[in-house]
Every structure is written in C-alpha cells, then in structure tokens.
Amino acid sequence: MPDYGRFCPVALGSEVFADRWTPLIVRELILGNTRFNDLARGLPGISRSLLVQRLRHLERMGVVELWPSPTGRGHEYHLTAAGKDLEAVVLALGRWAVEWLFDDLQPHDVDPVTLTWWMHRRVDESRLPPQRVVIEFQHTGPTRQAIWMVLDRGEASVCVQHPGFDPDVLVTTTTPALAEVFQGYDSWARAVATGAIRVDGPPRLVRSLPRWFLWSPFADRTSARVARSPRGQGLLDDRSAVPAS
C-alpha cells in the first residue's frame, strides 16, 4: 500500500481508504454483506485474490474484524466502530459524484444479475407482505434473462434458476429501464405509465411492489440532478421510447 506520509490527516486516511476497490468494499459492508462470496457478487470485476488482499488490509487497519460464521463454517467480515464511521465518507463520495461527475455516470452499465442483487439489498422489510412473495423479473434486453427474487419473513434472496415457487408478480422490462428507476433517473410510476416496465399479478401486490424497495441511496439526489440536466432528460426520453417487450 502507498505511504503518503503521516503529517496530514487526509494523507493518513488515504492510506486506509483511497486504494482502488477499497471504498466499494466498505460500501458493501455498510449495506450488510458480510460473507466473502456475497462481497464478491456485489463487486463485479474484482478478482477474488485482490478482494482477499483488500480485506486483509482493512483488517490490519482496524476497519474490519472477523466474526465466526453462524453456520460454524468459516467467518464473516464486519465493520468495526472505525469502519462504521466511514459510512458518512462513502455517502459523501457518492453524492459528490452525482453532483460533479453526472455526465460520466453510466446508469445502463449493469447486467441483470448484478442489478437484481443490488435491489435485494435495498428491500424495506417493514413494508413486505406477511406471506412469502416471489417476483419474477423478465429482462427483455439487451440480455434476455429471467431472474427471481424471493421475499420471505423479512429476508430477500436472488435466484438465477427457478426457485421452485410459482411467481406472485411478473415484472417485464429492459435492464436499462429498471436500472434507471433504481438509480433515480426515472420513477417507477412513470416507467410503468410509459410501458418501459410492465407488472402483472394481483392488484394488491402490483400496487405495493415499488414500496418494498428503498432504491439507491443516491436516488433522490440523482432525480434532482436529472431535473437540471439536458443529458438526463435525454436519457429518459430515449428510454421511454423503448418498449418492455
């Protein structure tokens, strides 16, 4: 790891936090991912060896600590008090990027599995129905793929194979359209009204489904930024012209 010197607090903090992938690893831990495979799944593009290296560095720096796994096999990664204190730094970094790097953001640059994985971490457990609900997401493009999300007793899981339960709600959409809603470039209501997202199922579940998700932590700020951006408005206009099927 680089040595920036120890006179300046910013330099010292950068030795802990400013390496490539480290802020994203901390983001995943803040969002509640504690197992190695879940961390890797939330970070498409990082090699497993580099993830191990970064986690060991964070452990040495007192940001992460290892807990025994409840299953009795292996261990979990949890933020220490110092690590939890970095949440404000991560959120500030994201808000800064939305404000000042907006034109460089690529809301469509995500695959169906990664998008669904991000969504399942942003489920509002307090708003879920008491019974198990299975959502089938039919992504019609650019990659055609079916993915299922099982919401049961306050827990959410993502399945790339049929989970063995009949879907209660079917969501048909393109991946970019759903990504724009998640990121805050568009609203669920507008995407449904324009046909970019189609939802089939019992009316009670169809109406309540968007309230089950908290969406991106930066969705509100992104929505405000879109309202001030010709590029953002153009993205929404282009997206609304693409049918869901």
Coordinates of C-alpha atoms in Angstrom, one line a residue:
M1 CA 0.0 0.0 0.0
P2 CA 1.3 3.5 -0.7
D3 CA 2.8 5.6 2.0
Y4 CA 1.6 9.2 1.7
G5 CA 3.3 10.4 4.8
R6 CA 1.8 10.9 8.3
F7 CA 1.8 14.6 8.8
C8 CA -1.5 15.3 7.1
P9 CA -4.7 13.5 8.4
V10 CA -6.0 13.3 4.8
A11 CA -2.8 11.6 3.7
L12 CA -3.0 9.2 6.6
G13 CA -6.7 8.4 5.9
S14 CA -6.0 7.9 2.3
E15 CA -3.6 5.1 3.1
V16 CA -6.5 3.2 4.6
F17 CA -9.4 4.1 2.3
A18 CA -8.2 5.5 -1.0
D19 CA -6.9 2.4 -2.8
R20 CA -8.8 1.1 -5.8
W21 CA -11.8 -1.1 -4.8
T22 CA -11.5 -0.2 -1.1
P23 CA -14.3 2.3 -0.9
L24 CA -16.6 -0.1 -2.8
I25 CA -15.7 -2.9 -0.4
V26 CA -16.6 -0.7 2.5
R27 CA -19.9 0.2 0.7
E28 CA -20.7 -3.5 0.5
L29 CA -20.1 -4.0 4.2
I30 CA -22.2 -1.0 5.1
L31 CA -25.0 -2.5 3.0
G32 CA -24.8 -5.6 5.1
N33 CA -22.8 -8.1 3.0
T34 CA -20.7 -10.0 5.5
R35 CA -19.7 -13.2 3.6
F36 CA -16.9 -13.3 1.1
N37 CA -19.0 -14.7 -1.8
D38 CA -21.6 -12.0 -1.2
L39 CA -19.0 -9.3 -1.2
A40 CA -17.5 -10.7 -4.5
R41 CA -21.0 -10.8 -6.0
G42 CA -21.6 -7.2 -5.2
L43 CA -18.3 -6.2 -6.8
P44 CA -18.4 -7.4 -10.4
G45 CA -14.9 -7.0 -11.9
I46 CA -12.7 -7.5 -8.8
S47 CA -10.6 -10.7 -8.6
R48 CA -11.0 -12.9 -5.6
S49 CA -7.3 -12.6 -4.8
L50 CA -7.5 -8.8 -4.8
L51 CA -10.6 -8.9 -2.6
V52 CA -8.7 -11.0 -0.1
Q53 CA -5.8 -8.6 -0.2
R54 CA -8.0 -5.5 0.4
L55 CA -10.0 -7.2 3.2
R56 CA -6.7 -8.2 5.0
H57 CA -5.5 -4.6 4.6
L58 CA -8.8 -3.3 6.2
E59 CA -8.5 -5.8 9.0
R60 CA -4.9 -4.7 9.7
M61 CA -6.1 -1.0 9.7
G62 CA -8.8 -1.7 12.3
V63 CA -11.7 -1.1 9.8
V64 CA -12.9 -4.7 9.5
E65 CA -12.9 -7.6 12.0
L66 CA -13.6 -11.3 11.6
W67 CA -16.5 -13.0 13.3
P68 CA -17.2 -16.7 13.4
S69 CA -19.9 -17.7 10.9
P70 CA -23.2 -18.6 12.5
T71 CA -23.1 -21.8 10.4
G72 CA -19.9 -22.9 12.1
R73 CA -18.0 -22.8 8.8
G74 CA -15.6 -20.1 8.0
H75 CA -16.1 -16.5 9.1
E76 CA -17.8 -13.2 8.3
Y77 CA -16.5 -9.7 7.8
H78 CA -17.9 -6.9 9.9
L79 CA -17.1 -3.3 10.2
T80 CA -15.6 -2.1 13.5
A81 CA -16.6 1.2 15.0
A82 CA -14.0 2.9 12.9
G83 CA -15.3 1.2 9.8
K84 CA -18.9 2.2 10.5
D85 CA -17.7 5.8 10.8
L86 CA -16.7 5.6 7.1
E87 CA -20.4 5.4 6.1
A88 CA -20.6 9.2 6.0
V89 CA -17.5 9.3 3.8
V90 CA -18.9 6.7 1.4
L91 CA -22.2 8.6 1.1
A92 CA -20.5 11.9 0.7
L93 CA -18.4 10.4 -2.1
G94 CA -21.4 9.2 -3.9
R95 CA -23.3 12.4 -3.6
W96 CA -20.3 14.3 -4.8
A97 CA -20.1 12.1 -7.9
V98 CA -23.8 12.6 -8.7
E99 CA -23.3 16.3 -8.5
W100 CA -20.0 16.8 -10.3
L101 CA -19.4 13.7 -12.4
F102 CA -23.0 13.3 -13.6
D103 CA -22.2 13.4 -17.3
D104 CA -19.7 10.5 -16.7
L105 CA -22.2 8.2 -15.0
Q106 CA -23.4 5.2 -16.9
P107 CA -26.7 4.1 -15.4
H108 CA -27.1 1.4 -18.1
D109 CA -23.8 -0.2 -17.4
V110 CA -25.1 -3.1 -15.3
D111 CA -26.1 -6.7 -16.0
P112 CA -29.5 -8.2 -14.9
V113 CA -28.0 -10.3 -12.1
T114 CA -26.0 -7.5 -10.6
L115 CA -28.9 -5.1 -10.7
T116 CA -31.2 -7.6 -9.0
W117 CA -28.6 -8.3 -6.4
W118 CA -28.3 -4.6 -5.7
M119 CA -32.1 -4.3 -5.5
H120 CA -32.4 -7.2 -3.0
R121 CA -30.1 -5.4 -0.6
R122 CA -32.4 -2.4 -0.6
V123 CA -35.6 -4.1 0.4
D124 CA -37.6 -2.3 3.1
E125 CA -38.5 -5.2 5.3
S126 CA -41.1 -3.2 7.2
R127 CA -43.2 -2.9 4.1
L128 CA -43.2 -6.5 2.9
P129 CA -46.3 -8.6 2.9
P130 CA -46.5 -11.2 5.8
Q131 CA -46.5 -14.1 3.4
R132 CA -43.8 -15.2 1.0
V133 CA -43.7 -13.3 -2.3
V134 CA -41.8 -14.4 -5.4
I135 CA -41.1 -11.7 -8.0
E136 CA -40.0 -12.9 -11.5
F137 CA -38.0 -10.3 -13.4
Q138 CA -38.1 -10.9 -17.2
H139 CA -35.3 -8.9 -18.7
T140 CA -36.0 -8.5 -22.4
G141 CA -32.8 -6.7 -23.4
P142 CA -30.0 -6.1 -24.0
T143 CA -29.5 -9.5 -22.5
R144 CA -32.7 -11.7 -22.2
Q145 CA -32.7 -13.3 -18.8
A146 CA -35.2 -14.4 -16.1
I147 CA -34.3 -13.8 -12.5
W148 CA -36.3 -14.4 -9.4
M149 CA -36.4 -12.6 -6.1
V150 CA -37.9 -14.4 -3.1
L151 CA -39.1 -12.2 -0.2
D152 CA -39.9 -14.4 2.8
R153 CA -40.1 -13.4 6.5
G154 CA -38.1 -10.2 6.0
E155 CA -35.4 -12.0 4.0
A156 CA -34.6 -11.5 0.4
S157 CA -32.8 -13.9 -1.9
V158 CA -31.9 -13.8 -5.6
C159 CA -32.2 -16.9 -7.8
V160 CA -30.9 -17.3 -11.3
Q161 CA -32.6 -20.7 -11.5
H162 CA -36.3 -21.2 -10.9
P163 CA -36.7 -21.2 -7.1
G164 CA -39.4 -23.9 -7.1
F165 CA -42.2 -21.5 -6.1
D166 CA -44.7 -20.0 -8.6
P167 CA -44.1 -16.3 -9.1
D168 CA -46.7 -14.0 -7.5
V169 CA -45.6 -11.0 -9.6
L170 CA -44.1 -10.8 -13.0
V171 CA -42.0 -7.7 -13.9
T172 CA -41.2 -7.4 -17.6
T173 CA -38.7 -4.8 -18.5
T174 CA -35.4 -4.0 -20.2
T175 CA -32.4 -3.9 -17.8
P176 CA -31.7 -0.2 -18.6
A177 CA -35.2 0.8 -17.7
L178 CA -35.1 -0.9 -14.4
A179 CA -31.6 0.4 -13.7
E180 CA -32.8 4.0 -14.3
V181 CA -35.6 3.5 -11.7
F182 CA -33.2 2.0 -9.2
Q183 CA -30.7 4.8 -9.7
G184 CA -33.2 7.6 -9.6
Y185 CA -33.2 8.6 -13.3
D186 CA -36.8 7.7 -13.6
S187 CA -39.7 6.9 -11.2
W188 CA -41.5 3.6 -11.0
A189 CA -44.8 5.2 -11.8
R190 CA -43.5 6.9 -14.9
A191 CA -41.8 3.8 -16.2
V192 CA -45.0 1.8 -15.8
A193 CA -47.1 4.6 -17.4
T194 CA -44.8 4.7 -20.4
G195 CA -44.6 0.9 -20.8
A196 CA -40.9 0.7 -20.0
I197 CA -41.9 -1.6 -17.1
R198 CA -44.9 -3.9 -17.1
V199 CA -46.1 -5.5 -13.9
D200 CA -48.6 -8.4 -13.8
G201 CA -50.1 -10.0 -10.7
P202 CA -52.7 -9.5 -8.1
P203 CA -53.6 -5.7 -7.9
R204 CA -52.8 -5.6 -4.2
L205 CA -49.2 -6.8 -4.9
V206 CA -48.8 -4.8 -8.1
R207 CA -49.7 -1.5 -6.2
S208 CA -47.5 -2.2 -3.2
L209 CA -44.4 -3.6 -5.0
P210 CA -42.5 -0.3 -5.6
R211 CA -42.8 0.4 -1.8
W212 CA -40.9 -2.8 -1.0
F213 CA -37.7 -1.2 -2.2
L214 CA -35.6 1.7 -0.9
W215 CA -33.9 2.1 -4.3
S216 CA -30.4 3.5 -4.5
P217 CA -29.1 5.6 -1.5
F218 CA -28.5 8.3 -4.1
A219 CA -31.8 8.1 -6.0
D220 CA -33.2 11.3 -4.6
R221 CA -30.1 13.3 -5.4
T222 CA -29.9 11.7 -8.9
S223 CA -33.6 12.6 -9.5
A224 CA -32.8 16.3 -8.6
R225 CA -29.7 16.2 -10.8
V226 CA -31.7 14.8 -13.7
A227 CA -34.2 17.7 -13.5
R228 CA -31.3 20.1 -14.0
S229 CA -29.6 18.2 -16.8
P230 CA -30.3 18.1 -20.5
R231 CA -28.4 14.9 -20.7
G232 CA -30.6 13.3 -18.0
Q233 CA -33.8 14.4 -19.7
G234 CA -32.5 13.0 -23.0
L235 CA -31.8 9.7 -21.3
L236 CA -35.4 9.5 -20.0
D237 CA -36.8 10.4 -23.4
D238 CA -34.7 7.8 -25.1
R239 CA -35.6 5.1 -22.6
S240 CA -39.4 5.8 -22.7
A241 CA -39.3 5.1 -26.4
V242 CA -38.1 1.5 -25.8
P243 CA -40.9 -1.0 -25.2
A244 CA -40.6 -3.6 -22.5
S245 CA -41.3 -6.4 -24.9

